[in-house]
Coordinates of C-alpha atoms in Angstrom, one line a residue:
M1 CA -41.8 59.0 -97.4
G2 CA -39.6 56.7 -98.8
S3 CA -40.4 54.4 -101.9
R4 CA -42.7 51.4 -101.7
G5 CA -40.1 48.9 -101.3
E6 CA -38.3 50.5 -98.7
R7 CA -38.8 49.8 -94.9
F8 CA -39.0 52.6 -92.5
I9 CA -36.3 51.4 -89.7
W10 CA -32.9 53.0 -89.9
I11 CA -31.5 51.8 -86.9
G12 CA -27.9 51.5 -87.9
G13 CA -28.6 51.6 -91.6
Q14 CA -28.7 55.1 -92.5
L15 CA -27.5 59.0 -91.3
R16 CA -29.2 59.6 -88.0
R17 CA -30.2 63.3 -87.7
Q18 CA -27.4 64.4 -85.2
E19 CA -25.0 62.6 -88.1
V20 CA -26.2 65.3 -90.8
L21 CA -24.6 67.8 -88.5
V22 CA -21.0 66.6 -88.8
F23 CA -21.0 68.0 -92.5
L24 CA -22.1 71.6 -91.8
P25 CA -18.3 72.8 -91.2
A26 CA -17.7 71.1 -94.6
V27 CA -20.3 72.8 -96.3
T28 CA -19.8 76.1 -94.9
L29 CA -16.3 76.0 -96.0
L30 CA -17.2 74.9 -99.4
A31 CA -19.5 77.9 -99.3
F32 CA -16.7 80.4 -98.5
W33 CA -14.5 79.0 -101.4
A34 CA -17.4 79.1 -103.9
G35 CA -19.0 82.6 -103.0
G36 CA -16.7 84.3 -100.7
E37 CA -17.8 86.1 -97.5
R38 CA -21.2 86.7 -98.1
M39 CA -22.3 83.2 -99.3
L40 CA -20.2 82.2 -96.4
I41 CA -22.8 84.3 -93.8
L42 CA -25.6 82.8 -95.6
T43 CA -24.6 79.6 -95.4
A44 CA -23.5 79.6 -92.0
L45 CA -26.8 81.4 -90.8
G46 CA -29.3 79.7 -93.2
L47 CA -28.2 76.0 -93.6
P48 CA -28.7 74.7 -90.0
V49 CA -32.5 76.1 -89.8
V50 CA -32.9 74.4 -93.4
L51 CA -31.8 71.0 -92.2
L52 CA -33.7 71.5 -88.8
L53 CA -36.7 72.1 -91.3
A54 CA -36.4 69.3 -93.4
L55 CA -35.0 67.0 -90.8
V56 CA -36.8 67.4 -87.3
L57 CA -40.0 68.9 -87.9
P58 CA -42.1 66.9 -90.5
G59 CA -43.5 63.6 -89.4
R60 CA -41.9 63.6 -86.5
N61 CA -42.8 62.6 -82.7
A62 CA -40.6 64.2 -80.1
A63 CA -41.6 61.5 -77.6
A64 CA -40.3 58.4 -79.7
P65 CA -38.0 56.4 -77.6
E66 CA -34.0 56.9 -77.7
G67 CA -33.0 54.1 -80.7
L68 CA -36.3 54.6 -82.7
G69 CA -35.6 57.9 -84.1
G70 CA -35.8 56.5 -87.5
L71 CA -38.7 54.5 -87.3
A72 CA -41.7 55.6 -88.9
Q73 CA -45.0 56.6 -87.1
R74 CA -48.7 56.6 -87.3
P75 CA -48.9 59.0 -90.6
Q76 CA -46.3 57.3 -92.2
I77 CA -48.0 53.7 -92.2
I78 CA -51.4 55.3 -92.9
A79 CA -49.8 56.8 -95.8
T80 CA -48.1 53.5 -97.2
L81 CA -51.6 51.2 -96.6
D82 CA -53.2 54.5 -98.5
E83 CA -50.7 54.0 -101.5
T84 CA -52.3 50.0 -101.8
F85 CA -55.9 51.1 -101.6
G86 CA -54.7 53.7 -105.0
A87 CA -53.4 50.3 -106.5
E88 CA -55.9 48.3 -105.9
S89 CA -57.7 48.5 -109.5
A90 CA -54.6 46.9 -110.7
G91 CA -55.4 43.5 -109.0
W92 CA -52.7 44.1 -106.2
T93 CA -53.5 43.8 -102.2
T94 CA -51.9 44.0 -98.4
A95 CA -52.9 43.6 -95.2
C96 CA -51.6 45.1 -91.9
L97 CA -50.6 43.4 -88.7
V98 CA -50.2 45.2 -85.0
V99 CA -47.6 43.9 -82.6
Q100 CA -47.9 44.6 -79.3
I101 CA -45.4 43.6 -76.6
D102 CA -47.0 42.1 -73.7
G103 CA -46.7 43.3 -70.1
L104 CA -44.5 46.5 -70.8
C105 CA -46.2 48.2 -67.5
C106 CA -45.2 45.2 -65.1
L107 CA -41.3 45.6 -67.1
M108 CA -41.4 49.4 -66.5
E109 CA -42.3 49.3 -62.9
R110 CA -40.1 46.3 -61.8
H111 CA -36.6 47.3 -64.1
G112 CA -37.1 51.2 -65.1
H113 CA -37.8 53.5 -67.9
T114 CA -33.9 52.5 -69.5
V115 CA -34.4 48.9 -69.5
W116 CA -38.2 49.8 -70.8
T117 CA -36.7 51.5 -73.9
E118 CA -34.1 49.1 -74.7
V119 CA -36.8 46.2 -74.9
I120 CA -38.5 48.3 -77.1
A121 CA -35.5 49.5 -79.4
R122 CA -34.4 45.7 -79.6
S123 CA -38.1 44.4 -80.4
A124 CA -38.4 47.2 -83.3
E125 CA -35.0 45.7 -84.5
R126 CA -35.9 41.9 -84.5
I127 CA -39.2 42.5 -86.2
S128 CA -37.6 44.5 -88.9
A129 CA -35.3 42.1 -89.3
A130 CA -38.0 39.1 -89.8
L131 CA -40.1 41.0 -92.4
R132 CA -39.9 40.2 -96.3
Q133 CA -38.5 43.0 -98.5
G134 CA -40.8 45.6 -99.0
D135 CA -42.7 45.4 -95.6
S136 CA -42.9 48.6 -94.0
L137 CA -42.5 48.8 -90.3
A138 CA -43.8 51.6 -87.8
W139 CA -43.8 52.6 -84.3
L140 CA -47.3 53.6 -83.0
S141 CA -46.7 54.1 -79.2
G142 CA -46.0 52.3 -75.8
G143 CA -45.5 48.7 -77.2
S144 CA -47.0 48.5 -80.4
F145 CA -45.7 48.6 -83.9
A146 CA -47.6 48.4 -87.2
I147 CA -46.7 46.7 -90.0
A148 CA -48.2 47.3 -93.6
L149 CA -47.2 44.2 -96.1
R150 CA -46.0 45.1 -99.7
H151 CA -48.1 44.6 -102.4
V152 CA -49.4 41.0 -103.4
R153 CA -51.6 39.6 -105.8
R154 CA -53.2 37.3 -103.3
L155 CA -53.3 37.1 -99.6
E156 CA -55.0 33.9 -97.5
V157 CA -55.5 34.5 -94.0
E158 CA -53.4 31.0 -93.1
E159 CA -50.5 33.5 -94.7
L160 CA -51.1 36.5 -92.1
M161 CA -51.3 33.9 -89.2
Q162 CA -47.9 32.3 -90.2
L163 CA -46.5 35.6 -90.4
A164 CA -48.2 36.7 -86.7
V165 CA -46.3 33.4 -85.6
R166 CA -42.9 34.6 -87.6
M167 CA -42.9 37.9 -85.3
Q168 CA -43.6 36.0 -82.3
A169 CA -41.2 33.8 -83.0
A170 CA -38.6 36.5 -83.6
L171 CA -38.7 37.9 -80.2
A172 CA -38.6 35.0 -78.0
P173 CA -35.1 34.7 -77.9
P174 CA -34.1 36.7 -74.5
I175 CA -33.5 40.1 -74.4
H176 CA -30.6 41.4 -72.2
A177 CA -30.8 44.8 -71.0
G178 CA -28.2 46.3 -69.1
A179 CA -28.2 43.6 -65.6
A180 CA -31.8 41.8 -67.2
R181 CA -32.6 39.3 -69.0
L182 CA -35.9 39.4 -70.4
Q183 CA -38.4 37.1 -72.2
V184 CA -40.5 39.0 -74.3
T185 CA -43.9 37.8 -75.7
C186 CA -46.5 39.6 -77.9
C187 CA -50.0 39.6 -79.4
V188 CA -50.9 40.3 -82.7
G189 CA -54.0 41.6 -84.6
F190 CA -54.2 41.5 -88.3
C191 CA -56.5 42.6 -91.2
P192 CA -56.6 41.7 -94.9
A193 CA -57.5 45.1 -97.3
D194 CA -60.2 43.5 -98.1
S195 CA -61.8 43.1 -94.6
A196 CA -61.2 46.5 -94.0
P197 CA -64.4 48.5 -92.9
S198 CA -63.7 51.4 -95.8
S199 CA -60.8 51.7 -98.1
S200 CA -58.3 54.1 -96.4
G201 CA -54.9 53.3 -95.1
R202 CA -56.4 54.5 -91.8
S203 CA -59.9 52.3 -91.5
L204 CA -57.0 49.5 -91.8
L205 CA -54.5 50.1 -89.7
E206 CA -57.4 50.7 -86.8
A207 CA -59.1 47.3 -87.8
A208 CA -55.8 45.7 -87.1
Q209 CA -55.1 47.5 -83.6
I210 CA -58.7 46.3 -82.8
A211 CA -57.6 42.9 -83.3
A212 CA -54.5 43.2 -81.2
E213 CA -56.8 44.6 -78.6
E214 CA -58.9 41.4 -78.7
A215 CA -55.4 39.5 -78.6
R216 CA -54.6 41.2 -75.7
R217 CA -57.6 40.6 -73.9
A218 CA -57.7 36.8 -74.9
G219 CA -54.0 36.8 -73.2
P220 CA -50.3 37.0 -73.5
G221 CA -49.2 35.5 -77.0
S222 CA -52.6 35.4 -78.5
I223 CA -53.3 36.1 -82.3
R224 CA -56.4 37.2 -83.4
S225 CA -57.7 38.2 -87.2
Y226 CA -60.1 41.3 -87.7
A227 CA -63.8 40.6 -87.6
P228 CA -66.6 42.9 -88.4
E229 CA -68.1 42.4 -84.8
M230 CA -65.3 43.2 -82.9
A231 CA -65.7 46.8 -83.9
G232 CA -68.6 47.0 -82.3
L233 CA -67.2 44.9 -79.4
R234 CA -65.1 48.1 -79.0
A235 CA -67.6 50.9 -79.7
S236 CA -69.6 49.4 -76.8
R237 CA -66.5 49.3 -74.1
C238 CA -66.0 52.6 -75.1
A239 CA -69.3 53.6 -74.6
L240 CA -69.4 51.9 -71.0
A241 CA -66.0 53.9 -70.5
A242 CA -68.0 57.0 -71.0
E243 CA -70.5 55.9 -68.9
L244 CA -68.5 54.9 -66.1
Q245 CA -66.5 58.2 -66.4
A246 CA -69.5 60.6 -66.1
A247 CA -71.0 57.9 -62.8
L248 CA -67.5 58.5 -61.2
E249 CA -67.7 62.2 -61.6
E250 CA -71.3 62.7 -61.1
G251 CA -71.3 60.6 -58.0
Q252 CA -73.4 57.9 -58.7
I253 CA -70.3 55.7 -57.9
R254 CA -69.7 56.0 -54.2
P255 CA -69.2 54.0 -51.1
W256 CA -71.5 52.0 -49.2
F257 CA -70.5 51.0 -45.3
Q258 CA -70.6 47.6 -43.6
P259 CA -69.9 48.0 -40.2
Q260 CA -67.3 45.9 -38.2
I261 CA -67.6 44.8 -34.7
C262 CA -65.2 43.7 -31.6
T263 CA -66.1 40.2 -30.4
D264 CA -65.2 41.4 -26.9
T265 CA -67.2 44.7 -26.4
G266 CA -69.5 44.6 -29.2
A267 CA -68.6 48.0 -30.0
I268 CA -67.9 49.5 -33.7
S269 CA -64.5 48.8 -34.3
G270 CA -64.9 50.8 -37.8
F271 CA -66.4 50.2 -41.3
E272 CA -65.4 49.4 -44.5
A273 CA -65.9 51.2 -48.1
L274 CA -67.3 49.7 -50.7
A275 CA -68.4 50.7 -54.0
R276 CA -71.9 50.8 -55.3
W277 CA -73.3 52.3 -58.7
L278 CA -76.8 54.1 -58.3
H279 CA -77.2 53.4 -62.3
P280 CA -80.1 55.9 -63.0
R281 CA -81.9 53.2 -65.2
R282 CA -80.6 49.5 -63.7
G283 CA -80.8 50.2 -60.1
L284 CA -78.0 49.8 -57.4
L285 CA -75.2 47.6 -59.2
H286 CA -72.3 45.7 -57.5
P287 CA -68.4 45.9 -58.3
A288 CA -69.2 42.3 -59.9
D289 CA -71.3 44.2 -62.8
F290 CA -69.0 47.2 -63.5
L291 CA -65.5 46.5 -61.9
D292 CA -64.3 44.9 -65.3
G293 CA -65.4 47.5 -66.9
L294 CA -63.6 50.1 -65.1
V295 CA -60.2 48.1 -65.5
E296 CA -60.9 48.0 -69.4
A297 CA -61.4 52.0 -69.1
G298 CA -58.4 52.4 -66.9
L299 CA -60.2 54.1 -64.3
V300 CA -59.4 52.0 -61.5
E301 CA -57.0 54.5 -59.7
R302 CA -60.0 57.1 -60.0
L303 CA -62.1 54.7 -58.6
G304 CA -59.6 54.8 -55.7
E305 CA -59.4 58.6 -55.4
V306 CA -63.5 59.0 -55.4
M307 CA -63.7 56.3 -52.7
L308 CA -60.7 57.3 -50.4
Q309 CA -62.4 61.0 -50.7
Q310 CA -65.8 60.1 -49.6
S311 CA -64.6 57.6 -47.1
L312 CA -62.1 60.3 -45.3
R313 CA -65.1 62.6 -45.5
A314 CA -67.3 59.9 -44.0
L315 CA -65.0 60.0 -41.2
Q316 CA -65.4 63.4 -40.8
D317 CA -68.7 63.6 -40.8
W318 CA -69.1 61.4 -38.0
D319 CA -66.8 62.9 -35.7
R320 CA -68.7 66.3 -36.1
A321 CA -71.9 64.0 -35.1
G322 CA -70.3 62.7 -32.0
L323 CA -70.5 59.3 -33.3
R324 CA -67.5 57.2 -32.7
V325 CA -66.2 55.3 -35.8
P326 CA -62.5 54.6 -35.1
T327 CA -61.6 53.5 -38.4
V328 CA -62.5 52.9 -42.2
G329 CA -61.6 50.4 -44.6
V330 CA -60.6 51.2 -47.7
N331 CA -59.5 49.0 -50.8
F332 CA -56.7 49.6 -53.0
S333 CA -55.6 47.7 -56.2
A334 CA -52.2 46.4 -57.1
A335 CA -52.4 49.8 -59.8
E336 CA -52.9 52.0 -57.2
L337 CA -50.5 50.6 -55.2
R338 CA -47.7 50.8 -58.0
N339 CA -48.2 54.6 -58.0
P340 CA -45.3 56.0 -56.1
R341 CA -46.9 59.4 -55.5
L342 CA -49.8 57.2 -53.5
V343 CA -48.2 57.9 -50.0
D344 CA -47.9 61.5 -50.6
K345 CA -51.4 61.9 -51.8
L346 CA -53.0 59.9 -48.8
R347 CA -50.9 62.3 -46.6
W348 CA -52.0 65.4 -48.3
E349 CA -55.4 64.0 -48.2
L350 CA -55.6 62.9 -44.5
D351 CA -54.4 66.3 -43.9
R352 CA -57.0 68.2 -45.8
F353 CA -59.5 66.2 -43.8
D354 CA -58.0 66.8 -40.4
L355 CA -57.7 63.2 -39.6
T356 CA -54.4 61.0 -37.9
P357 CA -53.4 58.3 -40.2
D358 CA -54.4 56.0 -37.9
R359 CA -58.2 56.3 -39.1
L360 CA -57.4 55.1 -42.5
S361 CA -57.5 50.9 -43.0
V362 CA -55.4 50.4 -46.2
E363 CA -57.2 47.0 -47.8
I364 CA -54.9 44.4 -50.1
L365 CA -56.4 41.7 -51.5
E366 CA -54.3 38.4 -50.6
T367 CA -53.7 38.0 -54.3
V368 CA -51.8 41.1 -54.4
V369 CA -49.5 40.2 -51.7
A370 CA -49.1 36.7 -53.0
E371 CA -48.5 37.7 -56.5
T372 CA -46.6 40.6 -56.6
D373 CA -42.8 40.8 -57.0
S374 CA -43.1 44.5 -57.3
D375 CA -40.7 46.3 -55.2
I376 CA -42.7 49.4 -55.7
V377 CA -45.3 47.9 -54.1
V378 CA -43.5 46.8 -51.3
Q379 CA -42.1 50.1 -50.8
T380 CA -45.5 51.7 -51.4
V381 CA -47.1 49.4 -48.5
A382 CA -44.1 49.7 -46.2
S383 CA -44.6 53.5 -46.2
L384 CA -48.1 53.6 -45.6
A385 CA -47.6 51.5 -42.8
R386 CA -45.0 53.9 -41.3
L387 CA -47.1 56.8 -42.1
G388 CA -49.2 55.1 -39.8
C389 CA -52.0 53.4 -41.8
G390 CA -53.5 50.1 -40.5
I391 CA -52.5 47.6 -43.6
D392 CA -55.5 44.7 -43.6
L393 CA -54.9 41.5 -45.6
D394 CA -58.4 41.3 -47.5
D395 CA -60.1 37.6 -48.1
F396 CA -57.0 35.6 -46.3
G397 CA -56.8 32.2 -47.1
T398 CA -57.6 32.7 -50.9
G399 CA -54.7 33.5 -52.3
H400 CA -51.6 31.9 -50.4
A401 CA -49.6 34.2 -49.2
S402 CA -46.7 33.4 -47.2
I403 CA -45.8 34.2 -43.7
G404 CA -42.5 35.7 -45.5
N405 CA -45.1 37.9 -47.5
I406 CA -47.2 38.8 -44.4
R407 CA -44.0 40.3 -43.0
R408 CA -42.5 41.9 -46.0
F409 CA -45.8 43.8 -46.3
T410 CA -46.4 45.0 -42.6
V411 CA -49.9 43.5 -42.2
R412 CA -51.5 44.8 -39.1
R413 CA -54.5 42.5 -39.5
L414 CA -56.1 39.5 -41.3
K415 CA -59.8 39.3 -42.8
V416 CA -60.4 35.9 -43.0
D417 CA -62.1 34.9 -46.2
R418 CA -66.0 33.7 -46.2
S419 CA -65.2 30.2 -47.2
F420 CA -63.7 29.5 -43.9
I421 CA -66.5 31.3 -41.9
S422 CA -69.5 29.4 -43.6
R423 CA -71.2 27.0 -41.2
V424 CA -68.2 27.2 -39.0
D425 CA -70.8 26.7 -36.2
E426 CA -71.9 23.4 -37.7
D427 CA -68.8 22.1 -39.7
R428 CA -65.9 20.6 -37.6
D429 CA -63.5 21.0 -40.7
Q430 CA -64.4 24.5 -40.8
Q431 CA -63.6 24.9 -37.2
R432 CA -60.4 23.4 -37.1
M433 CA -59.5 25.6 -39.9
L434 CA -60.5 28.8 -38.9
S435 CA -58.7 27.7 -35.5
A436 CA -55.7 27.3 -37.5
I437 CA -55.7 30.6 -39.2
L438 CA -56.4 32.1 -35.9
S439 CA -53.6 30.6 -33.8
L440 CA -51.1 31.4 -36.8
A441 CA -52.6 35.1 -36.4
E442 CA -51.9 35.1 -32.7
R443 CA -48.4 33.8 -33.2
L444 CA -48.0 36.6 -35.8
G445 CA -49.1 39.1 -33.6
L446 CA -51.5 39.7 -35.9
D447 CA -55.5 41.2 -35.3
T448 CA -58.1 39.4 -36.8
L449 CA -61.5 39.8 -38.7
A450 CA -64.1 37.5 -39.9
E451 CA -65.9 38.1 -43.2
G452 CA -69.3 37.0 -44.3
V453 CA -70.6 36.6 -40.6
E454 CA -74.3 35.9 -41.4
T455 CA -75.8 33.9 -38.7
P456 CA -75.8 34.3 -34.6
G457 CA -74.3 31.0 -34.4
E458 CA -71.4 31.8 -36.7
H459 CA -71.0 35.1 -35.1
A460 CA -71.0 33.2 -31.9
M461 CA -68.7 30.3 -32.8
V462 CA -65.9 32.8 -34.4
A463 CA -65.8 35.0 -31.2
Q464 CA -65.4 31.5 -29.2
L465 CA -62.2 30.9 -31.4
G466 CA -60.6 33.9 -30.7
C467 CA -61.5 36.4 -33.8
G468 CA -61.0 40.1 -32.7
H469 CA -63.4 41.6 -35.3
V470 CA -66.6 40.4 -37.5
Q471 CA -68.2 41.7 -40.5
G472 CA -71.2 40.5 -42.6
F473 CA -74.7 40.1 -43.1
G474 CA -75.3 38.8 -39.6
I475 CA -74.2 42.6 -38.2
A476 CA -75.7 44.9 -41.0
R477 CA -75.6 45.1 -44.6
P478 CA -73.6 47.7 -46.5
M479 CA -75.4 51.3 -46.5
P480 CA -74.9 54.6 -47.5
F481 CA -73.9 57.3 -45.6
E482 CA -77.0 59.0 -44.8
D483 CA -78.3 55.4 -43.3
T484 CA -74.9 54.9 -41.3
L485 CA -75.8 57.9 -38.7
D486 CA -79.0 56.1 -37.5
W487 CA -77.7 52.7 -37.5
I488 CA -74.4 53.6 -35.4
A489 CA -76.9 56.0 -33.1
R490 CA -78.8 52.7 -32.3
R491 CA -76.2 50.6 -31.9
Q492 CA -74.6 52.7 -29.5
A493 CA -77.6 53.0 -27.5
S494 CA -78.8 49.1 -27.5
L495 CA -74.5 49.1 -25.9
S496 CA -75.1 51.6 -23.0
S497 CA -78.1 50.0 -22.4
M498 CA -76.9 46.7 -21.8
P499 CA -75.9 45.7 -17.8
R500 CA -72.9 45.6 -17.2
I501 CA -70.7 42.9 -15.1
G502 CA -71.0 44.1 -11.4
H503 CA -74.0 46.2 -12.0
R504 CA -77.7 45.5 -11.5
A505 CA -80.1 46.6 -14.1
G506 CA -81.7 49.4 -13.4

C-alpha cells in the first residue's frame, strides 16, 4: 500500500504490471555480466516468479475491468481508513464517500461490455482528477467507487455535500465510448468518521455504502448522508430478502389461477397465473404486499421461474385429468425479458412438460413495451413469438404503447385494463372509449380480453361491443390449483347442459 498522501489510481501515471516485464531481458543480461552462467540461470528462472508473486498476487482482483488494473480495491481502502482511526488521538478525522454510477445494467444491455468497461474506466479517471491531494480512490464492484478523504482537523457535513456535488459534476460531461455518446449520472453516499457505527475502516466503508444504497433508492443523482436508522432499514430489507428466498424455495409463493372465458361460446379460453404468498403468520398476501421486496432482493427472475414451472405443471395436470384448458398466461418482467437465454429456457421447460409453445401466453405489461428501447427485449419477444408462444399486452391503455411498438413486439392479444371496463354498462364515455380500443384491435388483427369484469352488466356490454374474452371477479376469483379442478368440471358441465340453437332442451 502506498503512503498516506498517495492516490490509488495509476492509470497512465505509473508503470503497469505488463510494462515491468519489459525489463526482464536487461536484468538477465546484467546478472550474466555480474555472476556468469550460474547467475544467469538463477535469474532467468527465478526473477519472473518473484515478479509475479510481488506484483500480481497481493491484494489483486482478477475481475477488475480493463483500465482499472492500477486502482485499489476494498482491502486497500479499508486499510487506509483504518490508518485514520489510528490517528484519531492526534486530533485527525476523515470520511468515506461511495460514488455509484446510475443505470449501468441498462448501459450493459444496450451497448455491451466493451462500452460498459470504457465508461467505468473514464469515470474512475474523472473522479480521481476531482479529488484533493492526499485523498484515496478505490474500485469496489460494478459501478461503485469508494473515496477515503485525507486527514483533516475538522470536517463538516456541508463540506462532504459539496464534495459529493463535485463528484457528480466531474461525471456530468458526456463520455465518448466507441460510437456512443453517453451522459453519466451518479448517486453518492457518505459517512464522517465520527458517525460510523464503530471505529474501523470496514465499518466506515459499510456505512458509506448503506448511504449510497439509500441514495440509489431515492433516484438517479441523489446524495445521502449516513444515519444510524439506515442500518436498521437495511437489516430489515435483508431479513425480508432471506424470508422471500425461503418462501420461493419452500413453495409458499406459488401461482393462483384466474379463468378467462370466450364471450362467443362461454368456454374456458385459458387461465392467468397470479402470484400469491401463503405466509405462515400473515396469511394470504397479494403481489402488492411483497413484489417490491422481491425487486429489492433481486429475486424477480427466480419468481418468474417458479411461476413458469408451476403453471406448466398445472397445464400438464389439467390435461391428465381430461380438463380442457387451452392456455395459461404467465407474466414476464422487463428483467426476465432482458435475459438472452430466456427463449432457450422456455423451450427446455416446454419440452420437459411435453407441451407445445402455443399453450403458453407470455404476458408483458404495456409499460414495458412503451418505455423500453432495449433491442435485447425486442429480440427476445420476437423469438418467443416465432417459437409459437402467444404475446399478450397486459394492462392495455395505461402505458401509451404506440401502434409501432405493438407491431414491433409481435403482440397477439390486447388485455384491456380494468379502468376501461368499470361501469362500462352504465357510462357512455366508457363505452365509446372501449369501442375505440376494440376497433383498433380489430383493424390490427389482434384478439382482445377485458380485465376486471365484475358484474353481469359489464360482461354483457363487453361482449356486445365485440371483446373476444373476459376475465375478472364476475367470472371467478383467482384460486389455488386444487380448486381449479372442480371449477373447470362445473363450468364444462354447465356448458354441456345448455340447450344449443336448433335443438330441444331435454
